[in-house]
XYZ file of C-alpha atoms in Angstrom:
704
model
C 69.239 110.414 138.064
C 72.509 109.521 136.332
C 72.093 107.431 133.288
C 74.204 104.208 132.988
C 77.313 104.447 130.737
C 76.576 104.196 126.963
C 78.115 100.820 125.920
C 81.724 101.008 124.466
C 82.690 99.467 121.250
C 83.489 95.828 121.864
C 86.670 94.102 121.924
C 87.151 91.780 118.979
C 88.384 88.646 121.028
C 87.264 86.937 124.027
C 87.530 83.505 125.689
C 83.848 83.137 126.022
C 81.852 83.188 122.616
C 78.378 83.400 124.369
C 79.245 86.436 126.268
C 80.737 88.074 123.115
C 77.458 87.248 121.195
C 75.481 88.732 124.038
C 77.633 91.815 124.070
C 77.310 92.552 120.461
C 73.622 91.928 120.643
C 73.455 94.528 123.495
C 75.712 96.765 121.662
C 73.302 96.830 118.588
C 70.241 97.406 120.424
C 71.555 100.118 122.778
C 72.944 101.969 119.748
C 69.544 101.794 117.919
C 67.805 102.796 121.083
C 69.788 105.773 121.596
C 69.619 106.810 117.964
C 65.790 106.569 117.876
C 65.771 108.443 121.382
C 67.526 111.324 119.732
C 64.702 111.766 117.062
C 62.230 112.147 120.027
C 63.612 115.749 120.347
C 61.771 116.511 117.079
C 58.542 118.376 118.085
C 56.290 117.046 115.415
C 56.106 115.153 112.120
C 56.772 118.490 110.111
C 60.279 118.554 111.734
C 61.092 115.381 109.969
C 60.525 116.734 106.407
C 61.749 120.365 106.838
C 65.488 120.586 105.816
C 67.642 122.084 108.724
C 70.285 123.239 106.120
C 70.037 123.173 102.356
C 72.994 120.964 102.036
C 71.493 117.997 103.591
C 68.433 115.920 103.530
C 65.478 116.439 106.006
C 65.894 114.278 109.065
C 63.469 111.633 107.826
C 66.252 110.475 105.585
C 68.710 109.904 108.401
C 66.179 107.952 110.278
C 65.772 105.545 107.623
C 69.291 105.744 106.175
C 71.230 103.751 108.851
C 68.679 101.014 108.724
C 69.107 100.780 105.035
C 72.797 100.790 105.614
C 72.429 97.472 107.477
C 70.303 95.798 104.811
C 72.700 96.978 101.943
C 75.817 95.654 103.706
C 74.233 92.504 104.702
C 73.056 91.835 101.096
C 76.544 92.467 99.952
C 77.912 90.195 102.375
C 75.451 87.371 101.466
C 74.179 87.140 104.978
C 70.694 87.976 103.796
C 69.165 87.270 100.348
C 66.147 89.546 100.155
C 65.534 93.151 100.738
C 62.919 94.449 103.212
C 61.549 97.323 101.023
C 63.281 98.136 97.831
C 61.495 101.438 97.202
C 62.536 102.854 100.780
C 65.967 101.295 100.372
C 66.498 103.301 97.151
C 65.383 106.512 98.715
C 67.653 105.963 101.941
C 70.765 104.606 100.242
C 72.900 107.518 99.674
C 73.020 110.826 101.668
C 73.788 114.294 100.325
C 76.546 114.800 102.692
C 79.615 116.200 100.894
C 78.631 119.286 99.024
C 80.119 122.745 98.446
C 78.383 125.588 100.280
C 76.831 126.911 97.024
C 75.442 123.518 95.981
C 71.773 123.642 96.549
C 69.959 120.249 96.402
C 66.740 120.568 94.678
C 66.096 116.884 94.481
C 62.288 116.066 95.574
C 61.662 112.754 97.077
C 58.392 111.190 97.878
C 59.291 110.591 101.501
C 57.568 107.930 103.564
C 55.725 108.609 106.765
C 57.505 108.504 110.119
C 55.539 105.376 111.110
C 56.613 103.603 107.810
C 60.203 104.357 108.569
C 59.873 103.330 112.333
C 58.423 99.989 111.135
C 61.106 99.567 108.504
C 63.614 99.966 111.370
C 61.911 97.388 113.592
C 61.944 94.918 110.737
C 65.758 95.350 110.346
C 66.125 94.987 113.918
C 64.535 91.591 114.045
C 66.635 90.425 110.998
C 69.951 91.657 112.607
C 69.005 90.359 115.828
C 68.263 86.898 114.425
C 71.701 86.842 112.650
C 73.471 87.814 115.785
C 71.759 84.812 117.487
C 72.174 82.204 114.656
C 75.383 82.991 112.963
C 78.538 80.899 113.833
C 80.875 83.073 115.825
C 84.564 82.481 115.499
C 87.038 84.706 117.686
C 88.726 87.030 117.135
C 86.413 88.881 114.690
C 88.329 89.974 111.765
C 88.150 92.117 108.772
C 87.136 89.214 106.708
C 84.544 87.879 109.346
C 80.936 87.440 108.677
C 80.494 89.525 111.798
C 82.325 92.533 110.318
C 79.286 93.918 108.440
C 77.349 93.764 111.804
C 79.902 95.884 113.620
C 80.180 98.168 110.497
C 76.404 98.949 110.614
C 76.575 99.533 114.313
C 79.458 101.967 114.145
C 77.872 103.547 111.152
C 74.644 104.218 113.288
C 76.842 105.899 115.920
C 78.381 108.185 113.341
C 74.981 109.364 112.451
C 74.016 109.701 116.093
C 76.505 112.593 116.203
C 75.857 113.926 112.667
C 72.115 113.871 113.193
C 72.439 115.729 116.523
C 74.285 118.585 114.613
C 71.344 118.722 112.188
C 68.895 118.999 115.182
C 71.040 121.759 116.486
C 70.793 123.522 113.152
C 66.955 122.954 113.019
C 64.588 125.969 113.652
C 63.702 126.041 117.559
C 59.947 125.584 116.685
C 60.784 122.045 115.327
C 62.694 120.802 118.482
C 62.001 120.123 122.126
C 63.841 119.147 125.253
C 64.461 115.664 126.299
C 65.089 114.449 129.802
C 67.826 112.102 128.643
C 69.688 114.702 126.652
C 70.388 117.514 129.139
C 73.171 120.047 128.538
C 75.712 121.394 130.853
C 74.250 123.925 133.053
C 77.289 125.675 134.444
C 79.438 128.398 132.800
C 81.357 131.527 133.525
C 84.367 133.578 132.464
C 86.956 131.740 130.550
C 90.264 131.092 131.924
C 93.447 132.958 130.423
C 94.754 130.723 127.774
C 98.633 130.218 127.749
C 101.053 128.353 125.672
C 102.889 125.312 127.118
C 106.046 123.746 125.698
C 105.785 120.272 124.025
C 109.126 118.650 123.705
C 110.188 116.946 120.490
C 109.206 113.274 120.063
C 108.280 110.413 117.688
C 104.655 109.419 117.144
C 103.524 105.851 115.859
C 100.139 105.218 114.465
C 99.709 101.455 113.658
C 96.805 99.209 113.273
C 96.994 95.921 111.508
C 93.985 93.989 110.254
C 95.637 90.857 111.790
C 96.237 92.496 115.302
C 93.565 94.695 116.505
C 91.394 95.181 119.520
C 88.438 97.153 118.193
C 86.434 97.676 114.944
C 88.163 100.186 112.610
C 87.165 102.136 109.397
C 89.514 101.541 106.553
C 91.671 104.743 106.687
C 92.798 103.772 110.368
C 94.683 100.815 108.907
C 98.468 100.901 108.119
C 101.582 102.363 109.617
C 102.615 106.012 110.066
C 105.513 107.288 112.014
C 106.789 110.875 112.272
C 109.345 112.831 114.283
C 107.799 115.937 115.700
C 109.871 118.954 116.295
C 109.224 120.887 119.749
C 106.244 123.225 119.560
C 103.997 125.087 121.922
C 100.309 124.383 122.260
C 97.540 126.293 123.902
C 96.562 124.991 127.322
C 92.912 125.207 126.671
C 90.686 124.775 123.646
C 89.827 128.207 122.276
C 86.801 129.475 124.241
C 83.858 131.687 123.182
C 85.469 134.481 125.213
C 88.857 134.111 123.585
C 87.315 134.028 120.042
C 85.205 137.256 120.822
C 87.797 139.816 120.120
C 88.455 138.193 116.737
C 84.693 138.800 115.907
C 84.862 142.401 117.552
C 87.962 143.334 115.450
C 85.806 142.713 112.329
C 87.770 139.568 111.694
C 85.274 137.882 109.437
C 85.550 140.740 107.105
C 89.245 141.163 107.038
C 90.358 139.504 103.882
C 94.034 138.934 104.762
C 93.137 136.534 107.648
C 91.252 134.265 105.202
C 92.617 131.574 102.889
C 91.059 131.855 99.397
C 88.575 128.910 99.924
C 87.553 130.460 103.337
C 87.062 133.847 101.911
C 84.736 132.621 99.211
C 82.851 130.757 101.801
C 82.613 133.830 104.142
C 81.472 135.944 101.045
C 78.758 133.502 100.029
C 77.271 133.110 103.651
C 78.078 136.632 104.772
C 79.099 135.050 108.165
C 80.059 137.532 110.708
C 80.270 135.413 113.761
C 80.183 131.648 114.647
C 76.954 129.919 113.480
C 75.800 128.911 116.851
C 76.168 132.291 118.129
C 72.822 134.277 118.563
C 72.801 138.011 119.198
C 69.557 139.555 120.695
C 70.143 143.351 121.089
C 73.636 143.606 122.789
C 73.480 140.199 124.370
C 74.910 137.096 122.936
C 73.322 133.802 123.390
C 74.552 130.106 122.290
C 72.307 127.697 120.423
C 72.294 124.277 121.778
C 70.407 121.200 120.496
C 66.997 122.406 121.693
C 67.458 125.951 123.241
C 69.258 128.927 123.117
C 71.107 129.814 126.545
C 73.013 132.842 127.673
C 76.520 132.737 126.106
C 78.589 130.477 128.139
C 82.014 132.178 127.474
C 84.099 129.419 129.033
C 82.814 126.652 126.797
C 84.687 126.067 123.380
C 83.981 127.985 120.370
C 82.459 125.895 117.799
C 83.425 126.858 114.136
C 84.337 125.382 110.898
C 88.033 125.119 109.633
C 87.815 128.377 107.767
C 87.053 130.249 110.867
C 89.470 128.429 113.026
C 92.266 129.239 110.480
C 91.279 132.841 110.130
C 91.429 133.249 113.890
C 95.030 131.736 113.846
C 96.089 134.046 111.257
C 94.688 137.094 113.132
C 96.388 135.885 116.200
C 99.667 135.477 114.361
C 99.342 139.001 113.110
C 98.791 140.547 116.540
C 101.130 138.363 118.517
C 103.878 138.309 115.868
C 104.380 134.644 116.409
C 103.765 131.736 114.076
C 100.335 130.633 115.138
C 98.526 127.826 113.288
C 96.239 124.950 113.895
C 98.043 121.711 114.913
C 98.705 118.853 112.471
C 97.316 115.462 112.974
C 100.774 114.245 113.995
C 101.130 117.095 116.574
C 97.735 116.101 118.101
C 98.952 112.584 118.570
C 101.996 114.002 120.255
C 99.729 116.087 122.607
C 97.870 112.766 123.359
C 100.917 110.965 124.207
C 102.387 113.762 126.331
C 99.079 113.881 128.368
C 99.407 110.226 128.856
C 95.750 109.473 127.915
C 94.206 106.121 127.134
C 91.167 104.862 125.745
C 87.776 105.406 127.376
C 87.360 102.839 130.021
C 84.715 99.933 129.640
C 83.220 100.408 132.969
C 84.159 103.784 134.097
C 83.447 107.429 132.993
C 85.729 108.852 130.501
C 88.512 111.332 131.679
C 86.836 113.934 129.276
C 83.630 115.079 128.047
C 83.046 112.148 125.757
C 80.956 109.224 124.841
C 77.740 111.028 126.218
C 79.130 110.095 129.825
C 78.491 113.666 131.271
C 76.473 116.119 128.987
C 74.454 116.474 125.940
C 76.611 119.579 125.249
C 79.960 120.922 125.580
C 81.315 122.240 128.820
C 83.817 124.620 130.276
C 87.242 124.282 128.764
C 88.724 124.070 132.203
C 86.691 121.034 133.478
C 88.825 118.021 132.279
C 92.539 118.151 132.715
C 94.962 116.070 130.843
C 98.342 116.529 132.312
C 99.169 120.171 131.853
C 96.625 120.572 129.165
C 92.684 120.352 129.162
C 90.392 118.710 126.701
C 93.133 116.867 124.502
C 90.179 114.618 123.811
C 86.481 115.255 124.236
C 84.301 118.284 124.613
C 84.528 119.299 121.003
C 86.462 117.825 118.056
C 89.477 119.749 117.139
C 90.345 120.998 113.482
C 93.848 120.157 112.295
C 95.818 121.473 109.320
C 95.989 118.063 107.827
C 93.904 116.966 104.901
C 92.880 113.288 105.315
C 95.253 110.777 103.509
C 95.896 107.178 103.650
C 98.500 105.561 105.623
C 101.103 103.143 104.096
C 99.335 99.916 103.784
C 95.886 101.320 103.205
C 93.119 99.230 101.614
C 89.539 99.650 101.213
C 87.121 97.156 102.672
C 85.220 95.335 99.854
C 81.758 95.885 101.654
C 82.434 99.690 101.952
C 84.811 100.935 99.196
C 83.806 104.549 99.412
C 83.892 105.174 103.088
C 87.151 107.206 102.874
C 88.274 107.192 99.349
C 86.006 110.248 98.203
C 87.678 112.329 100.904
C 91.210 111.854 99.324
C 90.817 115.197 97.528
C 92.756 117.631 99.725
C 89.330 119.236 100.493
C 88.592 117.215 103.793
C 90.487 117.998 106.820
C 90.904 115.696 109.703
C 89.339 116.435 113.217
C 90.670 114.713 116.119
C 89.701 114.007 119.839
C 86.076 113.546 119.589
C 83.234 115.542 121.117
C 80.751 115.083 123.956
C 78.730 112.654 121.774
C 81.467 110.874 120.047
C 80.716 107.201 120.886
C 82.144 103.838 119.944
C 84.839 103.887 117.323
C 84.666 107.720 117.228
C 86.064 107.830 120.722
C 89.176 105.741 120.055
C 92.586 107.261 119.521
C 92.906 105.611 116.227
C 89.724 107.226 114.750
C 90.321 109.300 111.668
C 87.190 111.354 110.667
C 87.536 114.312 108.196
C 85.089 116.748 106.974
C 84.922 119.406 104.199
C 86.325 122.522 105.686
C 83.267 124.595 105.647
C 81.077 121.916 107.332
C 79.967 122.212 110.919
C 80.317 119.623 113.566
C 80.539 119.879 117.340
C 84.168 121.092 116.392
C 86.490 123.685 117.734
C 90.098 124.049 117.915
C 93.256 124.807 119.955
C 96.350 126.491 118.302
C 99.964 125.787 118.369
C 103.077 127.955 117.771
C 105.711 126.379 115.710
C 108.405 127.453 113.338
C 107.894 124.172 111.466
C 105.485 124.209 108.585
C 102.249 122.161 108.585
C 103.380 119.321 106.302
C 100.457 118.183 103.664
C 100.856 114.559 103.183
C 99.775 113.455 99.725
C 96.343 111.864 99.444
C 96.200 111.810 95.719
C 95.168 108.756 93.789
C 95.990 109.013 90.021
C 92.625 108.410 88.096
C 93.700 108.981 84.585
C 92.980 105.907 82.885
C 96.178 105.650 80.939
C 98.371 106.683 83.681
C 96.839 104.158 86.119
C 96.873 101.393 83.364
C 100.744 102.024 83.180
C 101.188 102.227 86.994
C 99.564 98.900 87.122
C 101.593 97.604 84.146
C 104.885 98.626 85.934
C 104.086 98.124 89.558
C 100.923 96.130 89.922
C 99.704 92.649 89.934
C 100.608 89.719 87.621
C 97.784 88.613 85.273
C 97.713 85.204 83.443
C 100.975 84.155 85.001
C 102.761 86.483 82.725
C 105.792 88.061 84.513
C 106.063 91.901 85.160
C 107.586 93.063 81.810
C 109.597 95.932 82.789
C 111.242 93.814 85.612
C 111.687 90.887 83.105
C 113.459 93.240 80.632
C 115.871 94.614 83.339
C 116.687 90.945 84.479
C 117.463 90.079 80.757
C 119.567 93.158 80.338
C 121.588 92.393 83.588
C 122.148 88.883 82.581
C 123.351 90.053 79.025
C 125.888 92.309 80.648
C 127.663 89.416 82.243
C 131.022 90.770 83.399
C 130.874 94.021 81.588
C 131.075 97.258 83.757
C 127.698 98.305 85.268
C 128.417 101.827 86.010
C 125.647 103.733 84.451
C 122.546 102.796 82.410
C 119.904 104.772 80.416
C 116.346 103.566 80.499
C 115.081 105.402 77.235
C 111.301 105.648 76.944
C 111.083 104.549 80.811
C 107.368 105.362 80.877
C 106.498 105.051 84.688
C 110.001 103.749 85.441
C 109.997 100.205 86.808
C 112.908 99.088 84.610
C 114.691 102.079 85.772
C 114.432 100.891 89.401
C 115.210 97.321 88.539
C 118.290 98.178 86.696
C 119.617 100.115 89.724
C 119.865 96.816 91.561
C 123.125 96.167 89.624
C 123.981 99.406 88.232
C 125.571 102.399 90.098
C 123.301 104.887 88.444
C 120.424 104.723 86.222
C 118.664 107.474 84.237
C 115.168 107.240 83.138
C 113.915 109.394 80.321
C 110.481 109.732 78.753
C 108.775 112.180 76.562
C 105.680 112.261 78.905
C 106.197 114.279 81.937
C 103.209 112.618 83.407
C 104.558 109.213 83.029
C 107.912 109.981 84.659
C 106.123 111.769 87.432
C 105.063 108.327 88.846
C 108.784 107.361 88.923
C 109.727 110.565 90.618
C 106.972 110.181 93.144
C 108.212 106.745 94.125
C 111.624 107.927 94.373
C 110.839 110.705 96.589
C 107.830 109.659 98.536
C 108.183 105.793 98.400
C 104.490 105.413 97.526
C 102.274 105.363 94.511
C 98.563 105.342 94.597
C 96.168 104.914 91.810
C 92.653 103.705 90.762
C 91.722 101.000 88.160
C 88.397 100.650 86.320
C 86.709 97.327 87.132
C 83.554 97.995 85.006
C 81.574 101.081 84.138
C 81.915 103.696 86.920
C 83.181 100.888 89.502
C 86.769 101.272 90.363
C 89.181 99.700 92.798
C 92.046 101.430 94.550
C 95.700 100.317 94.533
C 98.837 101.222 96.404
C 102.365 100.255 95.741
C 105.462 101.283 97.740
C 109.007 100.948 96.964
C 109.657 98.966 100.065
C 107.081 96.347 99.237
C 108.861 95.990 95.887
C 112.295 95.574 97.536
C 113.501 98.539 95.761
C 113.733 101.244 98.638
C 117.371 100.826 99.024
C 118.259 101.913 95.542
C 115.968 105.076 95.172
C 119.057 107.253 95.477
C 120.706 105.595 92.391
C 118.147 106.648 89.891
C 116.876 109.943 88.283
C 114.416 110.846 85.944
C 114.225 113.504 83.125
C 111.783 114.506 80.402
C 113.195 114.196 77.155
C 112.751 113.574 73.387
C 114.498 110.316 72.346
C 115.046 111.742 68.795
C 116.724 114.845 70.148
C 118.582 113.907 73.432
C 120.743 116.519 75.113
C 124.518 115.848 74.778
C 124.867 115.264 78.544
C 123.125 111.903 78.177
C 126.137 109.959 77.088
C 128.736 107.374 78.457
C 126.447 104.529 79.204
C 127.352 100.944 79.728
C 123.758 99.854 78.732
C 120.849 101.632 76.982
C 117.498 99.966 77.112
C 114.866 101.224 74.743
C 111.729 99.323 75.621
C 108.693 99.442 73.291
C 110.031 102.765 71.951
C 111.150 102.707 68.415
C 107.511 102.197 66.874
C 106.255 105.364 68.673
C 109.012 107.740 67.493
C 108.434 110.185 64.798
C 111.884 109.585 63.308
C 113.286 106.274 64.773
C 116.126 106.225 62.253
C 117.424 109.458 63.742
C 117.815 107.782 67.176
C 119.110 104.547 65.824
C 121.971 106.139 63.567
C 123.426 108.188 66.442
C 122.793 106.166 69.650
C 126.189 104.516 69.299
C 127.605 107.911 70.373
C 125.911 107.596 73.677
C 127.247 104.136 74.843
C 130.747 103.094 75.779
C 132.763 100.822 73.811
C 131.624 97.337 74.594
C 128.492 98.585 76.107
C 125.038 97.220 75.158
C 121.826 98.368 73.548
C 118.688 96.444 74.143
C 115.724 97.217 72.072
C 112.233 95.744 72.704
C 109.384 96.293 70.430
C 106.093 94.658 69.138
C 106.801 96.387 65.861
C 103.216 98.034 65.955
C 103.920 100.529 63.258
C 101.111 103.060 63.068
C 100.988 106.189 61.068
C 99.447 108.308 63.885
C 103.084 107.972 65.530
C 105.409 107.544 62.711
C 104.913 108.651 59.217
C 105.020 105.401 56.750
C 108.391 106.787 55.092
C 109.896 106.881 58.469
C 109.328 103.226 59.534
C 112.361 101.110 59.990
C 110.501 98.041 58.795
C 107.251 96.205 58.284
C 106.797 96.923 54.595
C 107.743 95.602 51.141
C 111.056 96.460 49.603
C 111.823 95.504 46.079
C 108.787 93.221 46.277
C 110.028 91.367 49.288
C 109.184 91.486 53.036
C 111.417 93.691 54.943
C 111.003 93.304 58.675
C 111.806 95.675 61.520
C 114.819 93.292 62.367
C 116.061 93.672 58.810
C 115.916 97.395 59.350
C 117.719 97.304 62.721
C 120.444 95.180 61.214
C 120.884 97.560 58.497
C 121.032 100.732 60.627
C 122.818 99.338 63.588
C 125.240 97.197 61.832
C 127.807 99.708 61.341
C 128.536 100.152 65.097
C 126.747 97.066 66.733
C 126.662 93.384 66.454
C 123.736 91.252 67.480
C 125.069 89.071 70.293
C 122.066 86.585 70.533
C 119.029 85.609 68.711
C 115.816 87.674 69.098
C 113.529 86.518 71.843
C 109.612 87.087 72.321
C 108.743 88.434 75.678
C 105.131 88.647 76.438
C 103.370 91.447 78.318
C 99.763 92.084 79.525
C 98.135 95.439 80.143
C 95.005 95.666 82.239
C 92.242 97.810 80.758
C 89.424 96.671 82.917
C 88.681 93.728 85.407
C 87.702 91.502 82.348
C 89.636 93.138 79.508
C 93.445 92.817 78.878
C 95.876 93.417 76.138
C 98.328 90.539 75.620
C 101.247 91.465 73.329
C 104.687 89.993 72.475
C 107.567 92.244 72.363
C 110.820 91.144 70.283
C 113.877 91.638 72.298
C 117.289 92.244 70.468
C 120.617 92.927 72.312
C 123.425 94.608 70.540
C 127.004 95.165 71.567
C 128.784 98.307 70.391
C 132.024 97.428 68.474
C 132.857 100.819 67.047
């Protein structure tokens, strides 16, 4: 008996609100039904409490976790006001899902009974069902819609449908049993000979907008990414068990040269000598499926983690003398386009082993053709060389701010294409899931041959408190209606320049570099210099990559994620007109000279010898050029010895201000061309704590 198609992720728009409400209700219940049915493969109550692997909770946690997820998100969204069971919701809130292979979780929980958890799930069902029935529905459903957390909970449950199936597969056989609705593929044989197929160069575009979308999406799917892909070759089939066997027999697991450092450490710790789901009995190989071991289906895809896939590629590169590696995410998208694939149909079976349309297992690598290739999508997930990273325009959803951001660490690689059990959002072209490289999913790989290196996009978020504060100070939001300070200074300087030549400018003490960029709107070339290499690194990153990401402290351990791009600031067209150097303002190299303008912003009261700079700075400015100094005159002995202060002390019993000192030192070579002006600035420390400061601006024209 063929089961009906497992419902696809709903479209977010429709002309019939009642039909859409009914569709979402069905999507909710069929998802929960299928998830609970998965757990019927556990043989007894003991199976719920025995960990399949040390890195994860026992399965009782996952039965309760997805229900608690619904409650937590509905509370956050203000759709419900009371919890069902605070004790259970505390236990089931956060899973131990992202650990190193040598992290052994020793936490002990007072787990509830299976019946208690099932009762909890039933109560949650009734609450969500009532919300679906009673909540006003405005179409299309958007990121901001009150219906978004409903869809979020359903798609989250479908993710755990897959991850829980992996844990069942890793459980001891004594704890699992077959199920009539979860039957694996029953045909196998010898694997076809794999061959390389040419893929022509092309451009890929990945674009998903919050205002123009068809399906629910997770935060990392949104934004825009385009890339030009050079021509490459890709294997016709996924790597089969049979193709992987020679690597095992060649002692590949113990040949250090095939493994990257991280992978070698994993192999040494686990003492792995073959794929984890392979079982050897005497001289015969078997494959572990979810509830049974079967004679090795050699023409099924091998299932491995990233380290094993990468080691195989390195072995194959060594024996073939070709540049063999895993594909990048971009190359997978190129394969998808070349194969002319499209989304899983709403009312027909998928074109691949996907969405539980065929089997509760993998199947032969030659069963589903996609153009000249096979299994571009479906059968097993495919490891890529690409650590997950955010697209331009990335933002976190306020109801789930840690869905993706913890994986922006260059330790989680993207898997593409989905597996036989990937359903809902997971089956979409736009889905972007990433796992630690040593984790197991229903994942295998195909290989590519290319002379082009596998580029590694940056996923780094600056988390250093001071650097993040300055990134926000220079490129972030406006607070209390105080204009952006570095930009305001650049505008004041440009106005003061009038008709003077605007060839070169020096932003001395440039920090994160915003004034450097802003001055380049009017100057042919601008140099930014700062003592801190970490600060100028932000300017360099913007100039080179066009994007800067950082976190801000909101309160305590709570943070928010920020992204700024040169294009959004209207500065992308001048990036070639700026350069950054690390340097000491009191000991500048001779090459830094001949400027029409020097801006020294909030600098002099942070120098160890400000007079040394001020007495020589005229040698670096062209005749008739301007020197602009700004400072709050916050003289501190931790920065400048008191005897080196320019002002801010008593002289001969009278007040001697910093402005007095500037006039005294600079008067030999400069004249003050306008009265000092106080310019405010605000530095954000936390969501509710800010520094508000006035900086005095003086502008000096070089006269000799």
